[in-house]
CSV table of C-alpha atoms and ligand atoms in Angstrom, one decimal:
chain,number,residue,atom,x,y,z
X,1,MET,CA,5.0,29.5,-25.0
X,2,THR,CA,3.9,30.8,-28.4
X,3,THR,CA,5.1,34.1,-29.9
X,4,PRO,CA,3.1,36.3,-32.3
X,5,SER,CA,3.7,35.0,-35.9
X,6,ALA,CA,5.1,37.3,-38.6
X,7,GLY,CA,2.5,38.8,-40.9
X,8,CYS,CA,0.5,35.8,-42.2
X,9,GLY,CA,-0.7,34.6,-38.7
X,10,CYS,CA,0.8,31.2,-39.2
X,11,PRO,CA,2.8,29.8,-36.3
X,12,GLN,CA,6.5,30.3,-36.9
X,13,PRO,CA,8.8,27.2,-37.1
X,14,SER,CA,10.8,28.3,-34.0
X,15,ASP,CA,7.6,28.3,-31.9
X,16,ALA,CA,7.2,24.5,-32.5
X,17,GLN,CA,10.9,23.6,-31.8
X,18,THR,CA,10.5,23.2,-28.1
X,19,THR,CA,11.4,19.9,-26.5
X,20,PRO,CA,8.5,17.5,-27.1
X,21,ALA,CA,6.7,16.5,-23.9
X,22,ALA,CA,7.3,13.0,-22.6
X,23,PRO,CA,4.4,10.8,-23.7
X,24,ALA,CA,2.0,10.2,-20.8
X,25,LEU,CA,2.3,6.9,-19.1
X,26,THR,CA,-0.5,4.3,-19.2
X,27,PRO,CA,-1.3,1.4,-16.9
X,28,LYS,CA,0.1,-0.9,-19.6
X,29,ASP,CA,3.6,0.6,-19.2
X,30,PHE,CA,3.7,-0.9,-15.7
X,31,LYS,CA,2.4,-4.4,-16.6
X,32,SER,CA,5.1,-7.0,-17.0
X,33,THR,CA,5.0,-9.9,-19.3
X,34,LEU,CA,4.8,-12.4,-16.4
X,35,LYS,CA,1.3,-13.9,-16.1
X,36,PRO,CA,0.0,-13.9,-12.5
X,37,ILE,CA,-0.4,-17.4,-11.0
X,38,TRP,CA,-2.9,-16.3,-8.3
X,39,CYS,CA,-6.1,-18.5,-8.1
X,40,PRO,CA,-8.9,-17.3,-10.3
X,41,GLY,CA,-10.9,-14.8,-8.3
X,42,CYS,CA,-8.1,-13.9,-5.9
X,43,GLY,CA,-8.5,-10.2,-4.7
X,44,ASP,CA,-4.8,-9.6,-5.5
X,45,TYR,CA,-5.7,-9.3,-9.3
X,46,GLY,CA,-7.6,-6.1,-8.5
X,47,VAL,CA,-4.8,-4.8,-6.3
X,48,VAL,CA,-2.2,-5.1,-9.1
X,49,THR,CA,-4.6,-3.4,-11.6
X,50,ALA,CA,-5.1,-0.5,-9.2
X,51,ILE,CA,-1.3,-0.2,-8.7
X,52,TYR,CA,-0.7,-0.1,-12.6
X,53,ARG,CA,-3.3,2.7,-12.8
X,54,ALA,CA,-2.0,4.7,-9.8
X,55,LEU,CA,1.6,4.5,-11.1
X,56,ALA,CA,0.5,5.7,-14.5
X,57,ALA,CA,-1.3,8.6,-12.9
X,58,VAL,CA,1.7,9.6,-10.7
X,59,GLY,CA,3.8,9.6,-14.0
X,60,ARG,CA,7.2,8.3,-12.8
X,61,PRO,CA,8.5,5.9,-15.4
X,62,PRO,CA,9.1,2.2,-14.4
X,63,HIS,CA,12.8,2.6,-14.2
X,64,GLU,CA,12.4,5.2,-11.5
X,65,VAL,CA,10.2,2.9,-9.3
X,66,ALA,CA,11.4,0.2,-6.9
X,67,PHE,CA,8.9,-2.3,-5.7
X,68,ILE,CA,9.9,-4.4,-2.6
X,69,SER,CA,7.9,-7.3,-1.1
X,70,GLY,CA,8.3,-10.2,1.4
X,71,ILE,CA,7.1,-13.7,0.7
X,72,GLY,CA,3.5,-14.9,0.2
X,73,CYS,CA,1.0,-15.0,-2.6
X,74,SER,CA,0.6,-11.2,-2.4
X,75,SER,CA,4.3,-10.7,-2.3
X,76,ARG,CA,4.5,-11.9,-5.9
X,77,ILE,CA,3.2,-8.5,-7.0
X,78,PRO,CA,6.5,-6.8,-7.9
X,79,GLY,CA,7.1,-9.5,-10.5
X,80,TYR,CA,3.9,-8.5,-12.3
X,81,THR,CA,5.1,-4.9,-12.7
X,82,THR,CA,7.8,-3.4,-14.9
X,83,ALA,CA,9.3,-1.6,-12.0
X,84,TYR,CA,12.6,-2.8,-10.4
X,85,GLY,CA,11.5,-5.5,-8.0
X,86,PHE,CA,12.9,-7.3,-5.0
X,87,ASN,CA,11.2,-10.3,-3.4
X,88,THR,CA,12.9,-10.3,0.0
X,89,VAL,CA,12.5,-12.7,3.0
X,90,HIS,CA,9.1,-13.4,4.7
X,91,GLY,CA,8.5,-10.4,7.0
X,92,ARG,CA,11.5,-8.4,5.9
X,93,ALA,CA,10.2,-6.2,3.1
X,94,LEU,CA,10.2,-2.9,5.1
X,95,PRO,CA,13.8,-3.0,6.2
X,96,VAL,CA,15.0,-3.6,2.7
X,97,ALA,CA,12.6,-0.9,1.3
X,98,GLN,CA,14.0,1.6,3.8
X,99,GLY,CA,17.6,0.7,2.9
X,100,ILE,CA,16.8,1.2,-0.8
X,101,LYS,CA,15.2,4.5,-0.2
X,102,MET,CA,18.2,5.7,1.9
X,103,ALA,CA,20.6,4.6,-0.8
X,104,ARG,CA,18.5,5.9,-3.7
X,105,PRO,CA,16.3,8.7,-2.5
X,106,ASP,CA,15.5,9.6,-6.1
X,107,LEU,CA,13.5,6.4,-6.5
X,108,LEU,CA,9.8,6.1,-5.8
X,109,VAL,CA,9.7,3.2,-3.4
X,110,LEU,CA,6.7,0.9,-3.0
X,111,CYS,CA,6.6,-2.0,-0.5
X,112,ALA,CA,3.9,-4.7,-0.4
X,113,GLY,CA,3.0,-8.0,1.2
X,114,GLY,CA,0.4,-10.0,3.1
X,115,ASP,CA,-1.1,-9.6,6.6
X,116,GLY,CA,1.1,-12.4,7.8
X,117,ASP,CA,4.2,-10.9,6.3
X,118,GLY,CA,3.4,-7.4,7.7
X,119,PHE,CA,1.8,-8.0,11.1
X,120,SER,CA,3.0,-11.4,12.3
X,121,ILE,CA,6.7,-12.1,11.4
X,122,GLY,CA,7.3,-8.6,10.2
X,123,GLY,CA,5.1,-6.9,12.8
X,124,GLY,CA,8.1,-5.6,14.7
X,125,HIS,CA,9.3,-3.6,11.7
X,126,VAL,CA,6.1,-1.6,11.2
X,127,PRO,CA,6.3,0.8,14.2
X,128,HIS,CA,9.9,1.6,13.5
X,129,ALA,CA,9.3,2.2,9.8
X,130,ILE,CA,6.5,4.6,10.9
X,131,ARG,CA,8.5,6.5,13.4
X,132,ARG,CA,11.5,6.7,11.1
X,133,ASN,CA,9.2,8.1,8.4
X,134,LEU,CA,10.9,7.6,5.1
X,135,ASP,CA,9.0,8.6,2.0
X,136,LEU,CA,7.6,5.2,0.9
X,137,THR,CA,4.2,3.5,0.4
X,138,TYR,CA,3.4,0.3,2.3
X,139,ILE,CA,0.6,-1.8,0.8
X,140,VAL,CA,-0.8,-4.8,2.7
X,141,MET,CA,-3.1,-7.3,1.0
X,142,ASP,CA,-5.0,-8.3,4.0
X,143,ASN,CA,-6.8,-11.7,3.3
X,144,HIS,CA,-7.0,-12.7,7.0
X,145,ILE,CA,-5.1,-16.0,6.2
X,146,TYR,CA,-1.7,-17.4,5.2
X,147,GLY,CA,-2.5,-18.0,1.5
X,148,LEU,CA,0.8,-19.3,0.1
X,149,THR,CA,1.3,-21.9,2.9
X,150,LYS,CA,-2.3,-23.2,2.5
X,151,GLY,CA,-4.6,-21.6,4.9
X,152,GLN,CA,-3.1,-21.3,8.4
X,153,LEU,CA,-4.5,-18.5,10.6
X,154,SER,CA,-2.9,-15.1,10.3
X,155,PRO,CA,-2.7,-12.1,12.7
X,156,THR,CA,-5.9,-10.7,11.2
X,157,THR,CA,-8.0,-13.9,11.3
X,158,LYS,CA,-11.1,-13.2,13.3
X,159,ARG,CA,-11.6,-15.0,16.6
X,160,GLY,CA,-13.5,-18.3,16.2
X,161,ALA,CA,-12.5,-18.8,12.6
X,162,LYS,CA,-11.6,-22.4,11.6
X,163,THR,CA,-8.4,-22.6,9.6
X,164,SER,CA,-6.0,-25.4,8.8
X,165,SER,CA,-4.1,-24.5,12.0
X,166,SER,CA,-7.1,-23.7,14.2
X,167,THR,CA,-9.5,-26.6,13.5
X,168,TYR,CA,-11.6,-25.8,16.5
X,169,GLY,CA,-11.6,-22.0,15.8
X,170,SER,CA,-9.0,-19.3,16.5
X,171,ILE,CA,-8.8,-18.5,20.2
X,172,GLU,CA,-7.0,-15.1,19.7
X,173,ASP,CA,-8.3,-11.7,18.9
X,174,PRO,CA,-7.2,-10.2,15.5
X,175,VAL,CA,-4.6,-7.5,15.1
X,176,ASN,CA,-6.2,-4.3,13.8
X,177,PRO,CA,-3.7,-3.0,11.1
X,178,LEU,CA,-5.4,0.5,10.8
X,179,LEU,CA,-5.4,1.2,14.5
X,180,TYR,CA,-1.9,-0.2,14.8
X,181,CYS,CA,-0.5,2.2,12.2
X,182,LEU,CA,-2.6,5.2,13.5
X,183,ALA,CA,-1.4,4.5,17.0
X,184,TYR,CA,2.2,4.6,16.0
X,185,GLY,CA,1.7,7.9,14.2
X,186,ALA,CA,1.7,7.1,10.5
X,187,GLY,CA,1.0,10.2,8.4
X,188,PHE,CA,-1.2,8.5,5.8
X,189,VAL,CA,-3.5,5.6,6.6
X,190,ALA,CA,-6.2,4.2,4.2
X,191,GLN,CA,-8.2,1.1,3.5
X,192,GLY,CA,-9.5,-0.1,0.2
X,193,VAL,CA,-11.1,-3.1,-1.5
X,194,PRO,CA,-10.3,-4.5,-5.0
X,195,ALA,CA,-14.0,-4.4,-5.9
X,196,ASP,CA,-13.9,-0.6,-5.8
X,197,LEU,CA,-11.1,-0.2,-8.3
X,198,ASP,CA,-11.5,3.5,-8.8
X,199,GLY,CA,-11.4,4.2,-5.1
X,200,LEU,CA,-8.5,1.9,-4.6
X,201,THR,CA,-6.5,3.5,-7.4
X,202,LYS,CA,-7.1,7.0,-6.0
X,203,MET,CA,-6.0,6.1,-2.5
X,204,ILE,CA,-2.8,4.3,-3.8
X,205,GLU,CA,-2.1,7.4,-5.9
X,206,ALA,CA,-2.6,9.7,-2.8
X,207,GLY,CA,-0.4,7.4,-0.7
X,208,ILE,CA,2.4,7.6,-3.3
X,209,ARG,CA,2.1,11.3,-3.4
X,210,TYR,CA,2.1,11.7,0.4
X,211,PRO,CA,5.6,12.9,1.4
X,212,GLY,CA,6.3,10.3,4.1
X,213,PHE,CA,5.4,6.8,5.2
X,214,ALA,CA,2.0,5.9,3.8
X,215,PHE,CA,0.1,2.8,4.8
X,216,ILE,CA,-2.7,1.2,2.8
X,217,ASN,CA,-4.6,-1.8,4.0
X,218,ILE,CA,-6.4,-3.7,1.3
X,219,GLN,CA,-9.1,-6.2,2.2
X,220,SER,CA,-8.2,-8.6,-0.6
X,221,PRO,CA,-10.1,-11.9,-0.2
X,222,CYS,CA,-8.4,-15.3,-0.5
X,223,VAL,CA,-11.0,-17.3,-2.4
X,224,THR,CA,-9.3,-20.6,-1.8
X,225,TYR,CA,-8.4,-20.7,1.9
X,226,GLY,CA,-10.2,-17.6,3.2
X,227,ASP,CA,-13.6,-17.5,5.1
X,228,PRO,CA,-16.2,-16.0,2.7
X,229,GLU,CA,-18.3,-15.0,5.7
X,230,ASP,CA,-15.4,-13.2,7.2
X,231,GLN,CA,-14.4,-11.2,4.2
X,232,VAL,CA,-16.5,-11.5,1.0
X,233,LYS,CA,-19.9,-11.2,2.8
X,234,VAL,CA,-18.7,-8.3,4.9
X,235,GLN,CA,-17.6,-6.4,1.8
X,236,LYS,CA,-21.1,-7.0,0.3
X,237,THR,CA,-23.1,-6.0,3.3
X,238,ARG,CA,-21.2,-3.8,5.6
X,239,MET,CA,-19.0,-1.6,3.5
X,240,LYS,CA,-19.1,2.1,4.1
X,241,ASN,CA,-17.2,4.8,2.1
X,242,LEU,CA,-15.5,7.4,4.2
X,243,VAL,CA,-16.0,10.1,1.5
X,244,THR,CA,-19.7,9.4,1.4
X,245,LEU,CA,-19.8,9.7,5.2
X,246,GLY,CA,-18.1,13.1,5.0
X,247,HIS,CA,-15.1,11.9,7.1
X,248,ASP,CA,-12.5,14.7,7.8
X,249,ARG,CA,-9.3,12.9,6.9
X,250,THR,CA,-7.2,15.3,9.0
X,251,ASN,CA,-8.9,14.2,12.2
X,252,ARG,CA,-6.7,11.5,13.6
X,253,LEU,CA,-8.8,10.8,16.7
X,254,ARG,CA,-11.9,10.3,14.6
X,255,ALA,CA,-9.9,8.0,12.3
X,256,MET,CA,-8.9,5.9,15.3
X,257,GLU,CA,-12.6,5.7,16.4
X,258,LEU,CA,-13.6,4.5,12.9
X,259,ALA,CA,-10.7,2.0,12.8
X,260,GLN,CA,-11.9,0.6,16.1
X,261,ASP,CA,-15.1,-0.5,14.4
X,262,TYR,CA,-13.1,-3.2,12.6
X,263,THR,CA,-15.4,-6.1,13.5
X,264,THR,CA,-18.7,-4.4,12.9
X,265,GLU,CA,-18.2,-2.1,9.9
X,266,LEU,CA,-15.8,-2.1,6.9
X,267,TYR,CA,-14.8,1.5,6.2
X,268,THR,CA,-13.0,2.3,3.0
X,269,GLY,CA,-11.1,5.4,2.0
X,270,VAL,CA,-8.5,7.6,3.6
X,271,PHE,CA,-8.8,7.4,7.4
X,272,TYR,CA,-6.0,9.9,8.1
X,273,GLN,CA,-3.7,12.2,6.2
X,274,ASN,CA,-1.4,14.5,8.1
X,275,PRO,CA,-2.1,18.1,6.7
X,276,ASN,CA,1.4,19.2,7.9
X,277,PRO,CA,3.7,16.3,7.0
X,278,PRO,CA,7.0,16.4,9.0
X,279,GLU,CA,10.4,16.2,7.4
X,280,THR,CA,11.2,12.7,6.3
X,281,TYR,CA,14.1,10.7,7.7
X,282,ASP,CA,15.8,10.5,4.3
X,283,THR,CA,15.5,14.3,3.8
X,284,TYR,CA,16.7,14.9,7.3
X,285,ILE,CA,19.8,12.7,7.0
X,286,ARG,CA,20.7,14.2,3.6
X,287,ASN,CA,20.4,17.8,4.9
X,288,ARG,CA,22.5,17.0,8.0
X,289,GLN,CA,25.2,15.4,5.7
X,290,GLN,CA,25.3,18.6,3.6
X,291,GLU,CA,25.5,20.8,6.7
X,292,LEU,CA,28.3,18.8,8.2
X,293,ALA,CA,30.2,18.8,4.9
X,294,GLY,CA,30.1,22.6,5.1
J,301,LIG,C1,11.2,-16.9,7.6
J,301,LIG,C2,10.1,-17.6,7.0
J,301,LIG,N1,9.1,-18.1,7.8
J,301,LIG,C3,8.0,-18.7,7.3
J,301,LIG,C4,7.9,-18.9,5.9
J,301,LIG,C5,6.8,-19.6,5.3
J,301,LIG,N2,5.8,-18.7,4.7
J,301,LIG,C6,5.9,-18.3,3.5
J,301,LIG,S1,4.6,-17.3,3.0
J,301,LIG,C7,4.0,-17.4,4.6
J,301,LIG,C8,2.7,-16.7,4.9
J,301,LIG,C9,2.0,-16.0,3.8
J,301,LIG,O1,0.9,-15.3,4.3
J,301,LIG,P1,0.7,-13.8,4.1
J,301,LIG,O2,2.0,-13.1,4.5
J,301,LIG,O3,-0.5,-13.3,4.9
J,301,LIG,O4,0.6,-13.7,2.5
J,301,LIG,P2,-0.5,-14.3,1.6
J,301,LIG,O5,0.2,-15.6,1.0
J,301,LIG,O6,-1.7,-14.6,2.3
J,301,LIG,O7,-0.7,-13.3,0.5
J,301,LIG,C10,4.7,-18.2,5.4
J,301,LIG,C11,4.4,-18.5,6.8
J,301,LIG,C12,9.0,-18.4,5.1
J,301,LIG,N3,9.0,-18.5,3.8
J,301,LIG,N4,10.0,-17.8,5.7
J,302,LIG,S1,-4.3,-19.1,-2.2
J,302,LIG,FE1,-5.6,-17.3,-1.7
J,302,LIG,S2,-4.2,-15.5,-1.6
J,302,LIG,FE2,-3.1,-17.2,-2.6
J,302,LIG,S3,-3.5,-16.8,-4.8
J,302,LIG,FE3,-5.0,-18.3,-4.1
J,302,LIG,S4,-6.8,-17.0,-3.6
J,302,LIG,FE4,-5.0,-15.6,-3.7
């Protein structure tokens, strides 16, 4: 606030003595000194860049951010940020992330991993994290393969794909991560690609700002073990942006219809955002504790 100056019109010293504003954060503030060891061309490079940008836009300093992952190439991501990081056990990132959010509700909690981590070994945790609804953001780098263990099929590998563990072609239908999370009632569900860095950054920022469990599936190609026909070609030929299509992100049933198109189209953007987010589990527990304490 400025007050009228005395006589000469110059600003008075007292006017300028307000607490200086904290300097704005930049993506660099979130970049650690560790150099990523992903293969050149791996989609995860774009994902970490989008995360640096989104965190800078949200504006919480690194020491107020906790980044939890499982095990896999993608799960290395917390180490490449300056946030507090925890590489847990394969498939167990979500339980640890929820525990951290309960113990430290003041922290901004991000959780990340691969499609194997999230929808195979860790698949049983996802529905319960959704229905528990803590305020955290879950990012899956979906490369349709097990990257770290050298190319076995994953739950999102398409039927017929030849991998190191399905040499005659996968005989199972893939899991649909978007439909899975929508069906269990997640309040925020989006899908992005590293090639659209601006779009990806915006959706990660929106997911972080969403007050509840937010799920973001990122089609992040594995250039070493992945099937380029399955992922790279689809991104080049069949990608459709939900904003351009005029999709109403508050329409959950329409979001489910679009998510069902998984094998024919690749939609990017926010599929669903609950316009009236319910109270989160962490807030509920804290309020009840206060009530009971009188
Ligand atoms: C309990 C347990 N089971 C299996 C493994 C072996 N393992 C490590 S990473 C991984 C799969 C990685 O695939 P994904 O989660 O899709 O991540 P990506 O490497 O593709 O990013 C497996 C099976 C392990 N480390 N721990
Ligand atoms: S193996 Fe695949 S997922 Fe892992 S770093 Fe290399 S390109 Fe990325």
